[in-house]
CSV table of C-alpha atoms and ligand atoms in Angstrom, one decimal:
chain,number,residue,atom,x,y,z
A,1,MET,CA,0.0,0.0,0.0
A,2,ILE,CA,2.8,2.4,0.8
A,3,ASN,CA,3.9,2.0,-2.8
A,4,ARG,CA,0.5,3.2,-4.0
A,5,LEU,CA,1.1,6.4,-2.0
A,6,LYS,CA,4.7,6.8,-2.9
A,7,ILE,CA,4.0,6.6,-6.6
A,8,LEU,CA,1.4,9.4,-6.2
A,9,TYR,CA,3.9,11.5,-4.4
A,10,GLU,CA,6.5,10.7,-7.1
A,11,LEU,CA,4.1,12.0,-9.7
A,12,GLN,CA,3.6,15.2,-7.7
A,13,LEU,CA,7.4,15.7,-7.6
A,14,VAL,CA,7.7,15.4,-11.4
A,15,ASP,CA,4.7,17.6,-12.0
A,16,ASP,CA,6.2,20.2,-9.7
A,17,GLN,CA,9.3,20.3,-11.9
A,18,LEU,CA,7.2,20.5,-15.0
A,19,ASP,CA,5.2,23.4,-13.5
A,20,GLU,CA,8.5,25.2,-12.8
A,21,LEU,CA,9.4,24.8,-16.5
A,22,GLU,CA,6.0,26.1,-17.4
A,23,GLU,CA,6.5,29.1,-15.1
A,24,LEU,CA,9.7,30.0,-16.8
A,25,ARG,CA,7.7,30.7,-19.9
A,26,GLY,CA,5.8,33.3,-17.8
A,27,ASP,CA,3.2,35.2,-19.7
A,28,LEU,CA,4.7,34.4,-23.1
A,29,PRO,CA,2.4,31.6,-24.2
A,30,HIS,CA,-0.6,33.7,-23.3
A,31,ALA,CA,0.8,36.8,-25.0
A,32,VAL,CA,1.5,34.8,-28.2
A,33,GLU,CA,-2.0,33.4,-28.2
A,34,SER,CA,-3.6,36.8,-27.7
A,35,LEU,CA,-1.5,38.4,-30.4
A,36,GLU,CA,-2.4,35.6,-32.8
A,37,SER,CA,-6.0,36.1,-32.2
A,38,LYS,CA,-5.8,39.9,-32.6
A,39,ILE,CA,-3.9,39.4,-35.9
A,40,ASN,CA,-6.5,37.0,-37.2
A,41,ASP,CA,-9.3,39.4,-36.3
A,42,ILE,CA,-7.7,42.2,-38.3
A,43,LYS,CA,-6.9,39.9,-41.2
A,44,LYS,CA,-10.5,38.7,-41.3
A,45,SER,CA,-11.8,42.3,-41.2
A,46,ILE,CA,-9.4,43.2,-44.1
A,47,SER,CA,-10.4,40.3,-46.2
A,48,ASP,CA,-14.1,41.0,-45.5
A,49,LYS,CA,-13.6,44.6,-46.7
A,50,ASP,CA,-11.7,43.4,-49.8
A,51,LYS,CA,-14.5,41.2,-50.7
A,52,GLU,CA,-17.0,44.0,-50.2
A,53,LYS,CA,-14.9,46.2,-52.5
A,54,LYS,CA,-14.7,43.5,-55.2
A,55,GLU,CA,-18.5,43.0,-55.0
A,56,SER,CA,-19.0,46.7,-55.2
A,57,LEU,CA,-16.8,47.0,-58.3
A,58,GLU,CA,-18.6,44.1,-60.0
A,59,LYS,CA,-21.9,45.8,-59.3
A,60,ARG,CA,-20.6,49.1,-60.7
A,61,GLU,CA,-19.5,47.4,-63.9
A,62,GLU,CA,-22.9,45.7,-64.2
A,63,ASN,CA,-24.6,49.1,-63.7
A,64,GLU,CA,-22.3,50.7,-66.3
A,65,GLU,CA,-23.4,48.1,-68.8
A,66,GLU,CA,-27.0,48.7,-67.9
A,67,ILE,CA,-26.5,52.5,-68.3
A,68,GLY,CA,-25.0,51.9,-71.7
A,69,LYS,CA,-28.0,49.9,-72.8
A,70,HIS,CA,-30.4,52.6,-71.6
A,71,GLN,CA,-28.5,55.3,-73.4
A,72,GLU,CA,-28.6,53.2,-76.6
A,73,ASN,CA,-32.3,52.9,-76.3
A,74,GLN,CA,-32.7,56.5,-75.6
A,75,LYS,CA,-30.9,57.3,-78.8
A,76,LYS,CA,-33.2,55.0,-80.7
A,77,PHE,CA,-36.3,56.6,-79.2
A,78,LYS,CA,-35.1,60.1,-79.9
A,79,ALA,CA,-34.5,59.2,-83.6
A,80,GLN,CA,-38.0,57.7,-83.7
A,81,LEU,CA,-39.4,61.0,-82.5
A,82,TYR,CA,-38.9,62.3,-86.1
A,83,GLN,CA,-41.0,59.6,-87.6
A,84,VAL,CA,-44.1,59.8,-85.3
A,85,ARG,CA,-47.4,59.9,-87.0
A,86,ASN,CA,-49.7,61.0,-84.2
A,87,ASN,CA,-49.7,62.4,-80.6
A,88,LYS,CA,-50.3,59.0,-79.1
A,89,GLU,CA,-47.1,57.7,-80.5
A,90,TYR,CA,-45.3,60.8,-79.6
A,91,ASP,CA,-46.4,60.6,-75.9
A,92,ALA,CA,-45.5,56.9,-75.8
A,93,LEU,CA,-42.0,57.7,-77.0
A,94,THR,CA,-41.4,60.6,-74.7
A,95,LYS,CA,-42.5,58.4,-71.8
A,96,GLU,CA,-39.9,55.8,-72.8
A,97,ILE,CA,-37.3,58.5,-73.1
A,98,ASP,CA,-38.1,59.8,-69.6
A,99,HIS,CA,-38.1,56.3,-68.3
A,100,THR,CA,-34.6,55.6,-69.6
A,101,GLU,CA,-33.4,58.9,-68.3
A,102,ASP,CA,-34.7,58.1,-64.8
A,103,GLN,CA,-33.1,54.7,-65.0
A,104,VAL,CA,-29.7,56.2,-65.9
A,105,LYS,CA,-29.9,58.7,-63.1
A,106,LYS,CA,-30.8,56.0,-60.6
A,107,LEU,CA,-28.0,53.8,-61.7
A,108,GLU,CA,-25.5,56.6,-61.7
A,109,ALA,CA,-26.5,57.6,-58.2
A,110,GLU,CA,-26.1,54.0,-57.1
A,111,ASN,CA,-22.7,53.9,-58.6
A,112,ASN,CA,-21.6,57.1,-56.9
A,113,SER,CA,-22.6,55.8,-53.5
A,114,LEU,CA,-20.9,52.5,-54.3
A,115,ALA,CA,-17.7,54.3,-55.2
A,116,ASP,CA,-17.9,56.4,-52.0
A,117,SER,CA,-18.2,53.3,-49.8
A,118,SER,CA,-15.4,51.6,-51.7
A,119,LYS,CA,-13.2,54.6,-51.1
A,120,ARG,CA,-14.1,54.4,-47.4
A,121,LEU,CA,-13.3,50.7,-47.3
A,122,THR,CA,-9.9,51.4,-48.9
A,123,GLU,CA,-9.2,54.0,-46.3
A,124,GLU,CA,-10.2,51.7,-43.5
A,125,ILE,CA,-7.9,49.0,-44.8
A,126,GLU,CA,-5.0,51.4,-45.1
A,127,GLU,CA,-5.7,52.6,-41.5
A,128,VAL,CA,-5.3,49.1,-39.9
A,129,SER,CA,-2.5,47.9,-42.1
A,130,PRO,CA,0.3,49.5,-40.1
A,131,GLN,CA,-1.3,48.2,-36.9
A,132,LEU,CA,-1.3,44.7,-38.4
A,133,GLU,CA,2.4,45.0,-39.2
A,134,THR,CA,3.3,46.2,-35.7
A,135,LEU,CA,1.4,43.2,-34.2
A,136,LYS,CA,3.1,40.8,-36.5
A,137,GLU,CA,6.5,42.2,-35.4
A,138,GLU,CA,5.5,41.9,-31.8
A,139,LEU,CA,4.3,38.3,-32.3
A,140,LYS,CA,7.5,37.4,-34.0
A,141,GLU,CA,9.5,38.7,-31.1
A,142,LYS,CA,7.5,36.9,-28.5
A,143,GLN,CA,7.6,33.7,-30.5
A,144,GLU,CA,11.4,33.9,-30.6
A,145,ASP,CA,11.6,34.6,-26.9
A,146,LEU,CA,9.4,31.6,-26.2
A,147,LYS,CA,11.3,29.4,-28.5
A,148,VAL,CA,14.6,30.3,-26.7
A,149,ILE,CA,13.1,29.4,-23.3
A,150,ILE,CA,11.6,26.1,-24.6
A,151,LYS,CA,14.8,25.2,-26.4
A,152,ALA,CA,16.8,25.8,-23.2
A,153,ASN,CA,14.8,23.3,-21.3
A,154,GLU,CA,13.9,20.9,-24.0
A,155,LYS,CA,16.0,18.0,-22.8
A,156,GLU,CA,14.8,18.5,-19.2
A,157,GLU,CA,11.2,18.6,-20.3
A,158,VAL,CA,11.4,15.5,-22.5
A,159,LYS,CA,13.1,13.7,-19.6
A,160,LEU,CA,10.4,14.7,-17.1
A,161,LYS,CA,7.6,13.8,-19.5
A,162,THR,CA,9.0,10.4,-20.0
A,163,GLN,CA,9.3,9.9,-16.3
A,164,ARG,CA,5.8,11.1,-15.9
A,165,LYS,CA,4.5,8.6,-18.5
A,166,ASP,CA,6.3,5.8,-16.7
A,167,ILE,CA,4.8,6.8,-13.3
A,168,VAL,CA,1.3,7.2,-14.7
A,169,GLU,CA,1.4,3.7,-16.1
A,170,LYS,CA,2.0,2.4,-12.5
A,171,ILE,CA,-0.9,4.4,-10.9
A,172,LYS,CA,-4.3,3.0,-10.5
A,173,LYS,CA,-6.8,4.7,-12.8
A,174,PRO,CA,-9.1,6.0,-10.0
A,175,ASP,CA,-6.1,7.4,-8.1
A,176,TYR,CA,-4.9,9.1,-11.2
A,177,SER,CA,-8.3,10.6,-11.8
A,178,ALA,CA,-8.5,11.9,-8.3
A,179,TYR,CA,-5.0,13.3,-8.5
A,180,MET,CA,-5.7,15.1,-11.8
A,181,ARG,CA,-9.0,16.5,-10.5
A,182,ILE,CA,-7.4,17.9,-7.4
A,183,ARG,CA,-4.4,19.2,-9.3
A,184,LYS,CA,-6.6,21.1,-11.6
A,185,ALA,CA,-8.8,22.5,-8.8
A,186,LYS,CA,-5.8,23.5,-6.7
A,187,LYS,CA,-3.7,24.7,-9.7
A,188,GLY,CA,-0.7,22.4,-9.0
A,189,LYS,CA,-0.5,20.6,-5.7
A,190,ALA,CA,-2.6,17.5,-5.3
A,191,VAL,CA,-0.5,15.5,-2.9
A,192,VAL,CA,0.7,17.1,0.3
A,193,THR,CA,2.1,15.9,3.6
A,194,ILE,CA,1.9,16.8,7.3
A,195,LYS,CA,4.2,19.4,8.6
A,196,ARG,CA,4.1,20.5,12.2
A,197,SER,CA,0.8,18.7,12.6
A,198,ALA,CA,-0.7,20.7,9.7
A,199,CYS,CA,-1.7,20.0,6.1
A,200,SER,CA,1.2,21.4,4.1
A,201,GLY,CA,-1.3,22.4,1.4
A,202,CYS,CA,-3.7,24.5,3.4
A,203,HIS,CA,-1.9,24.7,6.8
A,204,ASN,CA,-5.0,23.6,8.7
A,205,ILE,CA,-4.2,21.3,11.7
A,206,VAL,CA,-4.7,17.6,11.1
A,207,PRO,CA,-6.2,16.0,14.2
A,208,SER,CA,-3.7,13.7,15.9
A,209,GLN,CA,-5.9,10.7,15.6
A,210,ARG,CA,-6.1,11.3,11.8
A,211,GLN,CA,-2.3,11.8,11.8
A,212,LEU,CA,-1.9,8.3,13.3
A,213,GLU,CA,-4.1,6.8,10.7
A,214,ILE,CA,-2.3,8.5,7.9
A,215,ARG,CA,1.0,7.3,9.3
A,216,ARG,CA,-0.2,3.7,8.8
A,217,ASN,CA,0.2,4.3,5.0
A,218,ASN,CA,-2.6,1.8,4.3
A,219,ARG,CA,-5.1,3.9,2.4
A,220,LEU,CA,-5.7,7.2,0.7
A,221,PHE,CA,-6.6,10.1,3.0
A,222,PHE,CA,-7.8,13.5,1.9
A,223,CYS,CA,-7.4,16.7,3.8
A,224,GLU,CA,-10.8,17.6,5.2
A,225,TYR,CA,-10.2,21.3,4.5
A,226,CYS,CA,-8.6,21.5,1.1
A,227,GLY,CA,-9.4,18.0,-0.3
A,228,ARG,CA,-5.8,17.3,-1.2
A,229,ILE,CA,-4.3,13.8,-0.9
A,230,LEU,CA,-2.5,13.7,2.4
A,231,VAL,CA,0.6,11.4,2.7
A,232,SER,CA,2.7,10.7,5.7
A,233,PRO,CA,6.2,12.2,6.1
A,234,GLU,CA,7.5,8.7,5.8
A,235,VAL,CA,6.1,8.4,2.3
A,236,VAL,CA,7.8,11.7,1.4
A,237,GLU,CA,11.2,10.7,2.9
A,238,GLN,CA,11.2,7.3,1.2
A,239,THR,CA,10.2,8.7,-2.1
A,240,GLU,CA,12.8,11.4,-2.0
A,241,THR,CA,15.6,9.0,-1.1
A,242,ASP,CA,14.7,6.4,-3.6
B,301,ZN,ZN1,-5.3,20.8,3.4
């Protein structure tokens, strides 16, 4: 049974070292992540605006074609005005001419406003572009810094991860689940011991009867205050000297 406890404490020691390596990276992983997300947002907004500009240009070209057609028709109608035989025909033709004129005006107005918004989109893109460059530079620097730190501890990290894997294979599944659950909840320490009659995790006094039970090393005990796994000082000593 003591081995079941020792192996859990061993896992804690390896995880402590992995946590230290993680801490060396400081805020860098988070900073890299947040820069990446900012850059993606800006890129997305630029590409949306580019798309809108392209669609606006296509629409303008379509309208130009339409305007051309109306103008052609108008020319035809105007020529026909000289050949009308009665008022009815004359009225019908002028109505058509007015209609084409209205259509042309409408399309030209639409094109003007499309051109305006296209110009505004171009300005907006130009405005964020330098910001995007700055963020990319910043990201590159942070990534480099992080790479240096990771590289410096690469061997150590690989070694610890291998050790961890070997240890985990020897741990009972429910023990490992409990360990991981507590470790996550307590942000690191899942296995603690008794120091000066107190839980070394939360510093609350462990009743002496409970201390005696824990010292028997024959089952898993959890601190009744913080919920961490409590192992006896003997488990700690034996693991550390192994
Ligand atoms: Zn505790």
